[in-house]
Amino acid sequence: MEGAEGKSQDEILVRLCQNGDKRAFEQLVIRYQDKIFSVIYRFVKDRDTVKDLAQDVFIKAFNSLKGFEGRSSFYTWLYQIAVYTALNHLSLARVRTTRNLEAEEIERGLPDPNAGIGNLLENGYIHGELAQAALAAIEELPEEYKKVFLLKEYEEMSYEEIAETLNIPIGTVRSRLNRARTELRRVLKVEFQ
Amino acid sequence: MDCEKIEDHIFEFLDDCLAPSDRKTLSHHLQGCPDCRMKLEDFLKLRASVKFSKALDPAPVADRDFSRLVMSRLEREGAFVSPSSVQIFVERMREMMAPFRAGWLVPAVALVFLFILPLGILGNLNKNQKGGLPVPGVLNVAENKTQVPEKKPLPEVMAEVEQKPALPKEQDTQQMELEEYLKVHSQYASEPNIAPVSYVNY
């Protein structure tokens, strides 16, 4: 994912940023913007919101850069900010949505539990029953398993990178990932046959 | 092997971190266990469907202006405001005082430079017979050509004296004539009333 050369270039850019070089920070933004977009999108399926949240991620990163001591790589540190920014947005969105739905519930009845997948189908993003079912099942995973699964299967991060990003032991990464897979297999058993 | 333990091997296989010896164990077990074979196939299908959904639903990419948007937002929020001269002064004082937080180390190093080095320089000055002050802090031992002769052992010195070259011949002849003269005169001195012929009185 990140070669040794890339990591050392990051270290140089971070040090320059910490000394007040704003062009160095712009280089870091260009370097990681697509990856940050990608990881946020795995959690937040709205493209406009992804762009706003990605901006928030880089602003938070710049403001916290003085305190970055280099114990982890810059890349996993930035990913950590992105994951928690996305999850924080989701938890706030659920609160807002619930409030709205409570009003709607009175008027129209229970909401469609697959509203997220429904949007993707309407927009033509999903083809194939298996892929559809897989996406729905991943959405329903417990959050602790989902985070690890998305970072591993979608972002293709190593165990070590996931452990650094989520600040959990590598053993916990393995066990949560395996539980996510087992759960998805159980849910998708019918589709697999 | 137990199917529960084989499941761990299946996950390691999926993540490409299965040891070669365990690969053989897994392969051997799968040949004889249809349930574990089906389990592996299901996990491979799950991975394929994830890849398929990624291709169908790719993540958005940042447009060209994104980095400029971030930088202009940082500017609006005052992130790039230069620190005041007071802040710069305080920061520099902190940097200067930082080494003194090391406790005893810095004073010890300072003592070395204040006292021990000058003593070394003075010592070089004494040995330096060619004159001129040495460069402070630099001990030019290589340029100090005054060499104290080596002390030789006594037998060696004596041998050298014995082997000393003979005096020149002239000096030898003079020495011999003197000795003979003294011999002659000492004879006369020991026999009284015998004056030398030169002293006969008329």
Short mmCIF file of C-alpha atoms in Angstrom, two decimals:
data_model
loop_
_atom_site.label_atom_id
_atom_site.label_comp_id
_atom_site.label_asym_id
_atom_site.label_seq_id
_atom_site.Cartn_x
_atom_site.Cartn_y
_atom_site.Cartn_z
CA MET A 1 0.00 0.00 0.00
CA GLU A 2 2.65 2.56 1.08
CA GLY A 3 6.18 1.85 0.04
CA ALA A 4 9.14 2.76 2.22
CA GLU A 5 9.97 5.66 -0.10
CA GLY A 6 6.43 7.00 0.13
CA LYS A 7 6.56 6.85 3.92
CA SER A 8 9.85 8.74 4.08
CA GLN A 9 8.48 11.39 1.71
CA ASP A 10 5.48 11.72 4.03
CA GLU A 11 7.82 12.23 6.99
CA ILE A 12 9.62 15.04 5.18
CA LEU A 13 6.36 16.72 4.14
CA VAL A 14 4.94 16.42 7.67
CA ARG A 15 8.06 17.99 9.18
CA LEU A 16 7.87 20.84 6.69
CA CYS A 17 4.20 21.34 7.55
CA GLN A 18 4.97 21.39 11.24
CA ASN A 19 7.49 24.17 10.51
CA GLY A 20 4.78 26.19 8.79
CA ASP A 21 5.23 25.24 5.12
CA LYS A 22 1.71 25.33 3.72
CA ARG A 23 2.80 24.08 0.28
CA ALA A 24 3.95 20.85 1.93
CA PHE A 25 0.48 20.39 3.38
CA GLU A 26 -1.10 20.97 -0.02
CA GLN A 27 1.13 18.16 -1.34
CA LEU A 28 -0.19 15.84 1.36
CA VAL A 29 -3.76 16.74 0.44
CA ILE A 30 -3.14 15.94 -3.24
CA ARG A 31 -1.41 12.71 -2.27
CA TYR A 32 -4.23 11.33 -0.12
CA GLN A 33 -7.41 13.01 -1.32
CA ASP A 34 -8.66 10.06 -3.40
CA LYS A 35 -7.99 7.52 -0.66
CA ILE A 36 -9.83 9.65 1.86
CA PHE A 37 -12.77 10.04 -0.52
CA SER A 38 -12.82 6.27 -0.94
CA VAL A 39 -12.81 5.36 2.73
CA ILE A 40 -15.47 7.93 3.61
CA TYR A 41 -17.64 6.66 0.77
CA ARG A 42 -17.55 3.12 2.20
CA PHE A 43 -19.49 4.46 5.17
CA VAL A 44 -21.35 7.45 3.76
CA LYS A 45 -23.02 6.71 0.48
CA ASP A 46 -23.80 10.29 -0.55
CA ARG A 47 -21.24 11.79 -2.97
CA ASP A 48 -21.79 15.42 -2.03
CA THR A 49 -21.47 14.65 1.64
CA VAL A 50 -18.25 12.71 0.95
CA LYS A 51 -16.62 15.85 -0.50
CA ASP A 52 -17.62 17.98 2.53
CA LEU A 53 -16.49 15.36 4.99
CA ALA A 54 -13.16 14.93 3.15
CA GLN A 55 -12.53 18.66 3.56
CA ASP A 56 -13.31 18.34 7.28
CA VAL A 57 -10.81 15.49 7.53
CA PHE A 58 -7.95 17.54 6.08
CA ILE A 59 -8.82 20.60 8.18
CA LYS A 60 -8.78 18.46 11.33
CA ALA A 61 -5.50 16.88 10.22
CA PHE A 62 -3.85 20.28 9.72
CA ASN A 63 -5.02 21.55 13.10
CA SER A 64 -3.73 18.41 14.85
CA LEU A 65 -0.46 18.17 12.94
CA LYS A 66 1.62 19.88 15.65
CA GLY A 67 0.76 17.03 17.97
CA PHE A 68 1.58 14.29 15.46
CA GLU A 69 4.66 12.54 16.83
CA GLY A 70 5.18 10.00 14.06
CA ARG A 71 4.48 6.92 16.21
CA SER A 72 2.24 5.63 13.42
CA SER A 73 2.55 6.43 9.73
CA PHE A 74 0.92 9.65 8.55
CA TYR A 75 -1.28 7.61 6.24
CA THR A 76 -2.89 5.49 8.98
CA TRP A 77 -3.20 8.54 11.24
CA LEU A 78 -5.09 10.37 8.47
CA TYR A 79 -7.23 7.30 7.86
CA GLN A 80 -8.14 7.23 11.52
CA ILE A 81 -9.44 10.79 11.29
CA ALA A 82 -11.38 9.90 8.13
CA VAL A 83 -13.04 6.79 9.60
CA TYR A 84 -14.14 8.57 12.76
CA THR A 85 -15.32 11.62 10.84
CA ALA A 86 -17.47 9.37 8.66
CA LEU A 87 -18.84 7.40 11.60
CA ASN A 88 -19.55 10.57 13.53
CA HIS A 89 -21.49 11.92 10.57
CA LEU A 90 -23.47 8.67 10.36
CA SER A 91 -24.39 8.70 14.02
CA LEU A 92 -25.57 12.31 13.73
CA ALA A 93 -27.43 11.47 10.53
CA ARG A 94 -29.20 8.58 12.25
CA VAL A 95 -30.39 10.91 14.99
CA ARG A 96 -31.66 13.45 12.44
CA THR A 97 -33.22 10.72 10.32
CA THR A 98 -34.94 9.13 13.28
CA ARG A 99 -36.45 12.41 14.28
CA ASN A 100 -37.76 12.95 10.74
CA LEU A 101 -38.98 9.38 10.47
CA GLU A 102 -40.83 9.66 13.73
CA ALA A 103 -42.84 12.38 12.15
CA GLU A 104 -43.15 10.36 8.94
CA GLU A 105 -44.08 7.24 10.82
CA ILE A 106 -47.18 8.96 12.05
CA GLU A 107 -48.09 9.98 8.53
CA ARG A 108 -46.93 7.12 6.29
CA GLY A 109 -46.06 4.12 8.44
CA LEU A 110 -42.74 2.28 8.91
CA PRO A 111 -39.81 3.35 6.66
CA ASP A 112 -38.08 1.06 4.17
CA PRO A 113 -35.20 -0.56 6.11
CA ASN A 114 -33.27 -0.92 2.83
CA ALA A 115 -33.46 2.78 1.90
CA GLY A 116 -29.68 2.97 1.29
CA ILE A 117 -29.65 0.04 -1.15
CA GLY A 118 -32.86 1.31 -2.72
CA ASN A 119 -31.12 4.56 -3.76
CA LEU A 120 -28.26 2.66 -5.32
CA LEU A 121 -30.68 0.49 -7.29
CA GLU A 122 -32.63 3.54 -8.51
CA ASN A 123 -29.38 5.17 -9.64
CA GLY A 124 -28.28 2.00 -11.43
CA TYR A 125 -25.19 1.44 -9.32
CA ILE A 126 -25.91 -2.23 -8.50
CA HIS A 127 -26.39 -5.12 -10.88
CA GLY A 128 -26.66 -8.70 -9.85
CA GLU A 129 -28.55 -10.12 -6.95
CA LEU A 130 -25.46 -11.36 -5.20
CA ALA A 131 -23.71 -7.99 -5.16
CA GLN A 132 -26.92 -6.37 -3.98
CA ALA A 133 -27.40 -8.87 -1.23
CA ALA A 134 -23.75 -8.56 -0.18
CA LEU A 135 -24.00 -4.79 0.12
CA ALA A 136 -27.16 -5.03 2.18
CA ALA A 137 -25.62 -7.64 4.46
CA ILE A 138 -22.48 -5.52 4.97
CA GLU A 139 -24.65 -2.56 5.94
CA GLU A 140 -26.31 -4.67 8.61
CA LEU A 141 -23.06 -5.83 10.22
CA PRO A 142 -22.35 -4.61 13.76
CA GLU A 143 -20.29 -1.43 13.51
CA GLU A 144 -17.12 -2.91 15.04
CA TYR A 145 -17.09 -5.72 12.48
CA LYS A 146 -18.14 -3.50 9.58
CA LYS A 147 -15.26 -1.03 10.12
CA VAL A 148 -12.67 -3.80 9.97
CA PHE A 149 -14.35 -5.56 7.05
CA LEU A 150 -14.58 -2.39 4.95
CA LEU A 151 -10.97 -1.41 5.60
CA LYS A 152 -9.76 -4.90 4.76
CA GLU A 153 -11.94 -5.84 1.78
CA TYR A 154 -12.60 -2.42 0.23
CA GLU A 155 -9.52 -0.41 1.16
CA GLU A 156 -7.24 -3.48 1.05
CA MET A 157 -5.32 -2.42 4.14
CA SER A 158 -3.05 -4.82 6.00
CA TYR A 159 -3.80 -6.04 9.51
CA GLU A 160 -1.14 -3.71 10.90
CA GLU A 161 -2.56 -0.67 9.10
CA ILE A 162 -6.08 -1.45 10.28
CA ALA A 163 -4.82 -1.93 13.84
CA GLU A 164 -3.08 1.47 13.74
CA THR A 165 -6.06 3.21 12.14
CA LEU A 166 -8.62 1.85 14.59
CA ASN A 167 -6.20 1.79 17.53
CA ILE A 168 -6.90 -1.86 18.34
CA PRO A 169 -4.57 -4.87 18.64
CA ILE A 170 -3.82 -6.94 15.55
CA GLY A 171 -5.41 -9.99 17.18
CA THR A 172 -8.66 -8.03 17.56
CA VAL A 173 -8.50 -7.05 13.88
CA ARG A 174 -8.24 -10.71 12.87
CA SER A 175 -11.02 -11.92 15.14
CA ARG A 176 -13.46 -9.14 14.12
CA LEU A 177 -12.71 -9.65 10.44
CA ASN A 178 -13.30 -13.39 10.71
CA ARG A 179 -16.53 -12.88 12.61
CA ALA A 180 -17.71 -10.42 9.93
CA ARG A 181 -16.98 -12.97 7.23
CA THR A 182 -18.72 -15.75 9.12
CA GLU A 183 -21.77 -13.56 9.69
CA LEU A 184 -21.94 -12.50 6.03
CA ARG A 185 -21.64 -16.10 4.91
CA ARG A 186 -24.50 -17.05 7.19
CA VAL A 187 -26.71 -14.21 5.86
CA LEU A 188 -25.81 -14.83 2.20
CA LYS A 189 -26.00 -18.63 2.36
CA VAL A 190 -29.13 -18.72 0.25
CA GLU A 191 -27.61 -16.46 -2.41
CA PHE A 192 -24.50 -18.61 -2.57
CA GLN A 193 -26.44 -21.75 -3.43
CA MET B 1 -7.47 -31.93 11.87
CA ASP B 2 -10.43 -30.26 13.57
CA CYS B 3 -12.71 -28.31 11.15
CA GLU B 4 -12.75 -25.33 13.57
CA LYS B 5 -8.98 -25.06 13.37
CA ILE B 6 -9.12 -25.47 9.61
CA GLU B 7 -11.41 -22.41 9.48
CA ASP B 8 -8.51 -20.31 10.89
CA HIS B 9 -6.32 -21.64 8.09
CA ILE B 10 -9.01 -20.74 5.55
CA PHE B 11 -9.03 -17.12 6.76
CA GLU B 12 -5.24 -16.99 6.69
CA PHE B 13 -5.34 -18.36 3.18
CA LEU B 14 -7.82 -15.65 2.15
CA ASP B 15 -5.48 -12.99 3.57
CA ASP B 16 -2.39 -14.52 1.98
CA CYS B 17 -0.63 -15.13 5.29
CA LEU B 18 -0.85 -18.90 5.52
CA ALA B 19 2.47 -20.58 6.34
CA PRO B 20 3.68 -23.08 3.69
CA SER B 21 3.45 -26.01 6.12
CA ASP B 22 -0.14 -25.05 7.03
CA ARG B 23 -0.98 -24.76 3.34
CA LYS B 24 -0.25 -28.47 2.96
CA THR B 25 -2.38 -29.27 6.01
CA LEU B 26 -5.28 -27.23 4.61
CA SER B 27 -4.99 -28.73 1.16
CA HIS B 28 -4.92 -32.26 2.59
CA HIS B 29 -7.95 -31.59 4.83
CA LEU B 30 -10.00 -30.01 2.02
CA GLN B 31 -9.51 -33.08 -0.14
CA GLY B 32 -11.37 -35.16 2.41
CA CYS B 33 -13.88 -32.66 3.88
CA PRO B 34 -16.74 -31.37 1.64
CA ASP B 35 -18.09 -29.03 4.37
CA CYS B 36 -14.79 -27.14 4.66
CA ARG B 37 -14.49 -27.11 0.88
CA MET B 38 -17.90 -25.46 0.64
CA LYS B 39 -16.93 -22.99 3.37
CA LEU B 40 -13.86 -21.90 1.41
CA GLU B 41 -15.90 -21.55 -1.79
CA ASP B 42 -18.47 -19.38 0.03
CA PHE B 43 -15.77 -17.05 1.32
CA LEU B 44 -14.26 -16.78 -2.14
CA LYS B 45 -17.71 -15.91 -3.55
CA LEU B 46 -18.12 -13.27 -0.84
CA ARG B 47 -14.80 -11.72 -1.85
CA ALA B 48 -15.81 -11.79 -5.51
CA SER B 49 -19.13 -10.08 -4.76
CA VAL B 50 -17.31 -7.37 -2.80
CA LYS B 51 -15.03 -6.75 -5.77
CA PHE B 52 -18.02 -6.74 -8.08
CA SER B 53 -19.84 -4.19 -5.95
CA LYS B 54 -16.69 -2.02 -5.87
CA ALA B 55 -16.58 -2.03 -9.65
CA LEU B 56 -20.30 -1.25 -9.87
CA ASP B 57 -20.15 1.38 -7.18
CA PRO B 58 -16.73 2.99 -7.33
CA ALA B 59 -15.87 5.65 -4.78
CA PRO B 60 -15.86 9.25 -6.01
CA VAL B 61 -12.51 10.87 -6.76
CA ALA B 62 -11.46 14.35 -5.76
CA ASP B 63 -11.64 16.94 -8.50
CA ARG B 64 -8.71 19.21 -9.43
CA ASP B 65 -9.82 22.07 -7.22
CA PHE B 66 -10.21 20.05 -4.07
CA SER B 67 -6.77 20.80 -2.62
CA ARG B 68 -7.23 24.51 -3.38
CA LEU B 69 -10.61 24.41 -1.61
CA VAL B 70 -8.94 22.94 1.47
CA MET B 71 -6.11 25.50 1.44
CA SER B 72 -8.45 28.48 0.98
CA ARG B 73 -10.64 27.21 3.81
CA LEU B 74 -7.57 26.98 6.03
CA GLU B 75 -6.66 30.56 5.08
CA ARG B 76 -10.13 31.81 5.92
CA GLU B 77 -9.85 30.14 9.31
CA GLY B 78 -6.56 31.93 9.95
CA ALA B 79 -4.39 28.83 9.89
CA PHE B 80 -1.55 30.55 8.03
CA VAL B 81 -1.34 33.78 10.03
CA SER B 82 2.29 34.58 10.87
CA PRO B 83 3.06 34.56 14.56
CA SER B 84 3.67 37.90 16.25
CA SER B 85 7.21 38.97 17.11
CA VAL B 86 6.47 38.24 20.80
CA GLN B 87 5.39 34.69 19.93
CA ILE B 88 8.54 34.18 17.86
CA PHE B 89 10.70 35.44 20.75
CA VAL B 90 8.99 33.15 23.26
CA GLU B 91 9.33 30.18 20.91
CA ARG B 92 13.04 30.85 20.37
CA MET B 93 13.64 31.16 24.12
CA ARG B 94 11.92 27.81 24.61
CA GLU B 95 14.16 26.23 21.97
CA MET B 96 17.29 27.69 23.60
CA MET B 97 16.29 26.52 27.06
CA ALA B 98 15.32 23.05 25.87
CA PRO B 99 18.87 21.60 26.18
CA PHE B 100 19.11 22.74 29.80
CA ARG B 101 16.25 20.45 30.64
CA ALA B 102 18.76 17.62 30.24
CA GLY B 103 19.98 18.24 33.80
CA TRP B 104 23.64 17.51 34.49
CA LEU B 105 24.66 16.67 30.92
CA VAL B 106 24.97 20.17 29.48
CA PRO B 107 26.91 21.68 32.42
CA ALA B 108 29.30 18.72 32.30
CA VAL B 109 29.95 19.21 28.58
CA ALA B 110 30.40 22.97 29.17
CA LEU B 111 33.00 22.25 31.89
CA VAL B 112 34.94 20.06 29.50
CA PHE B 113 35.15 22.82 26.92
CA LEU B 114 35.92 25.54 29.48
CA PHE B 115 38.73 23.83 31.39
CA ILE B 116 40.07 20.66 29.89
CA LEU B 117 40.55 21.78 26.29
CA PRO B 118 42.57 24.91 27.24
CA LEU B 119 44.84 22.72 29.39
CA GLY B 120 45.47 20.55 26.39
CA ILE B 121 46.25 23.60 24.27
CA LEU B 122 48.71 24.97 26.91
CA GLY B 123 50.47 21.62 27.02
CA ASN B 124 50.99 21.78 23.29
CA LEU B 125 52.36 25.32 23.57
CA ASN B 126 55.17 24.10 25.88
CA LYS B 127 56.21 21.42 23.48
CA ASN B 128 56.06 23.66 20.46
CA GLN B 129 59.67 24.87 20.01
CA LYS B 130 59.20 26.32 16.62
CA GLY B 131 57.33 29.20 18.09
CA GLY B 132 53.97 30.64 17.11
CA LEU B 133 50.77 30.17 19.00
CA PRO B 134 48.80 27.00 18.21
CA VAL B 135 45.33 27.44 16.80
CA PRO B 136 42.83 27.45 19.70
CA GLY B 137 41.10 24.17 20.00
CA VAL B 138 43.48 22.46 17.61
CA LEU B 139 46.35 20.39 18.94
CA ASN B 140 48.89 20.14 16.11
CA VAL B 141 50.78 17.23 17.56
CA ALA B 142 52.01 16.27 14.12
CA GLU B 143 53.74 19.65 13.65
CA ASN B 144 55.67 19.52 16.94
CA LYS B 145 59.01 18.40 15.60
CA THR B 146 61.03 18.74 18.82
CA GLN B 147 61.93 15.25 19.73
CA VAL B 148 63.29 14.16 23.05
CA PRO B 149 66.16 11.76 22.36
CA GLU B 150 65.55 8.29 23.46
CA LYS B 151 67.26 7.21 26.65
CA LYS B 152 69.74 4.45 25.80
CA PRO B 153 70.75 1.75 28.27
CA LEU B 154 74.16 2.29 30.00
CA PRO B 155 76.07 -0.67 28.43
CA GLU B 156 75.19 0.69 25.04
CA VAL B 157 76.53 4.10 25.98
CA MET B 158 79.80 2.59 27.26
CA ALA B 159 80.24 0.62 24.08
CA GLU B 160 79.85 3.76 22.11
CA VAL B 161 82.47 5.53 24.20
CA GLU B 162 84.91 2.66 23.72
CA GLN B 163 84.28 2.71 20.05
CA LYS B 164 84.93 6.42 19.96
CA PRO B 165 87.26 7.28 17.11
CA ALA B 166 90.98 7.76 18.03
CA LEU B 167 92.44 11.21 18.51
CA PRO B 168 94.33 12.65 15.50
CA LYS B 169 98.07 11.63 15.13
CA GLU B 170 99.51 15.01 15.95
CA GLN B 171 97.96 14.99 19.32
CA ASP B 172 99.37 11.50 19.96
CA THR B 173 102.98 12.55 19.16
CA GLN B 174 102.81 15.57 21.40
CA GLN B 175 101.44 13.42 24.18
CA MET B 176 104.30 10.93 23.81
CA GLU B 177 107.06 13.62 23.83
CA LEU B 178 105.61 15.10 26.96
CA GLU B 179 105.52 11.78 28.69
CA GLU B 180 109.14 11.05 27.82
CA TYR B 181 110.27 14.43 28.99
CA LEU B 182 108.50 13.89 32.25
CA LYS B 183 110.17 10.48 32.59
CA VAL B 184 113.62 11.98 32.05
CA HIS B 185 113.13 14.76 34.54
CA SER B 186 111.64 12.54 37.14
CA GLN B 187 114.88 10.45 37.12
CA TYR B 188 116.95 13.46 37.94
CA ALA B 189 114.57 14.52 40.54
CA SER B 190 114.93 11.24 42.44
CA GLU B 191 118.83 11.32 42.43
CA PRO B 192 120.07 14.30 44.44
CA ASN B 193 123.02 16.41 43.45
CA ILE B 194 122.91 15.13 40.00
CA ALA B 195 122.14 18.07 38.04
CA PRO B 196 121.39 17.93 34.54
CA VAL B 197 124.27 18.77 32.30
CA SER B 198 122.80 22.02 31.58
CA TYR B 199 123.09 23.10 35.14
CA VAL B 200 126.98 22.58 35.55
CA ASN B 201 128.43 25.60 37.49
CA TYR B 202 131.91 27.04 36.69
#
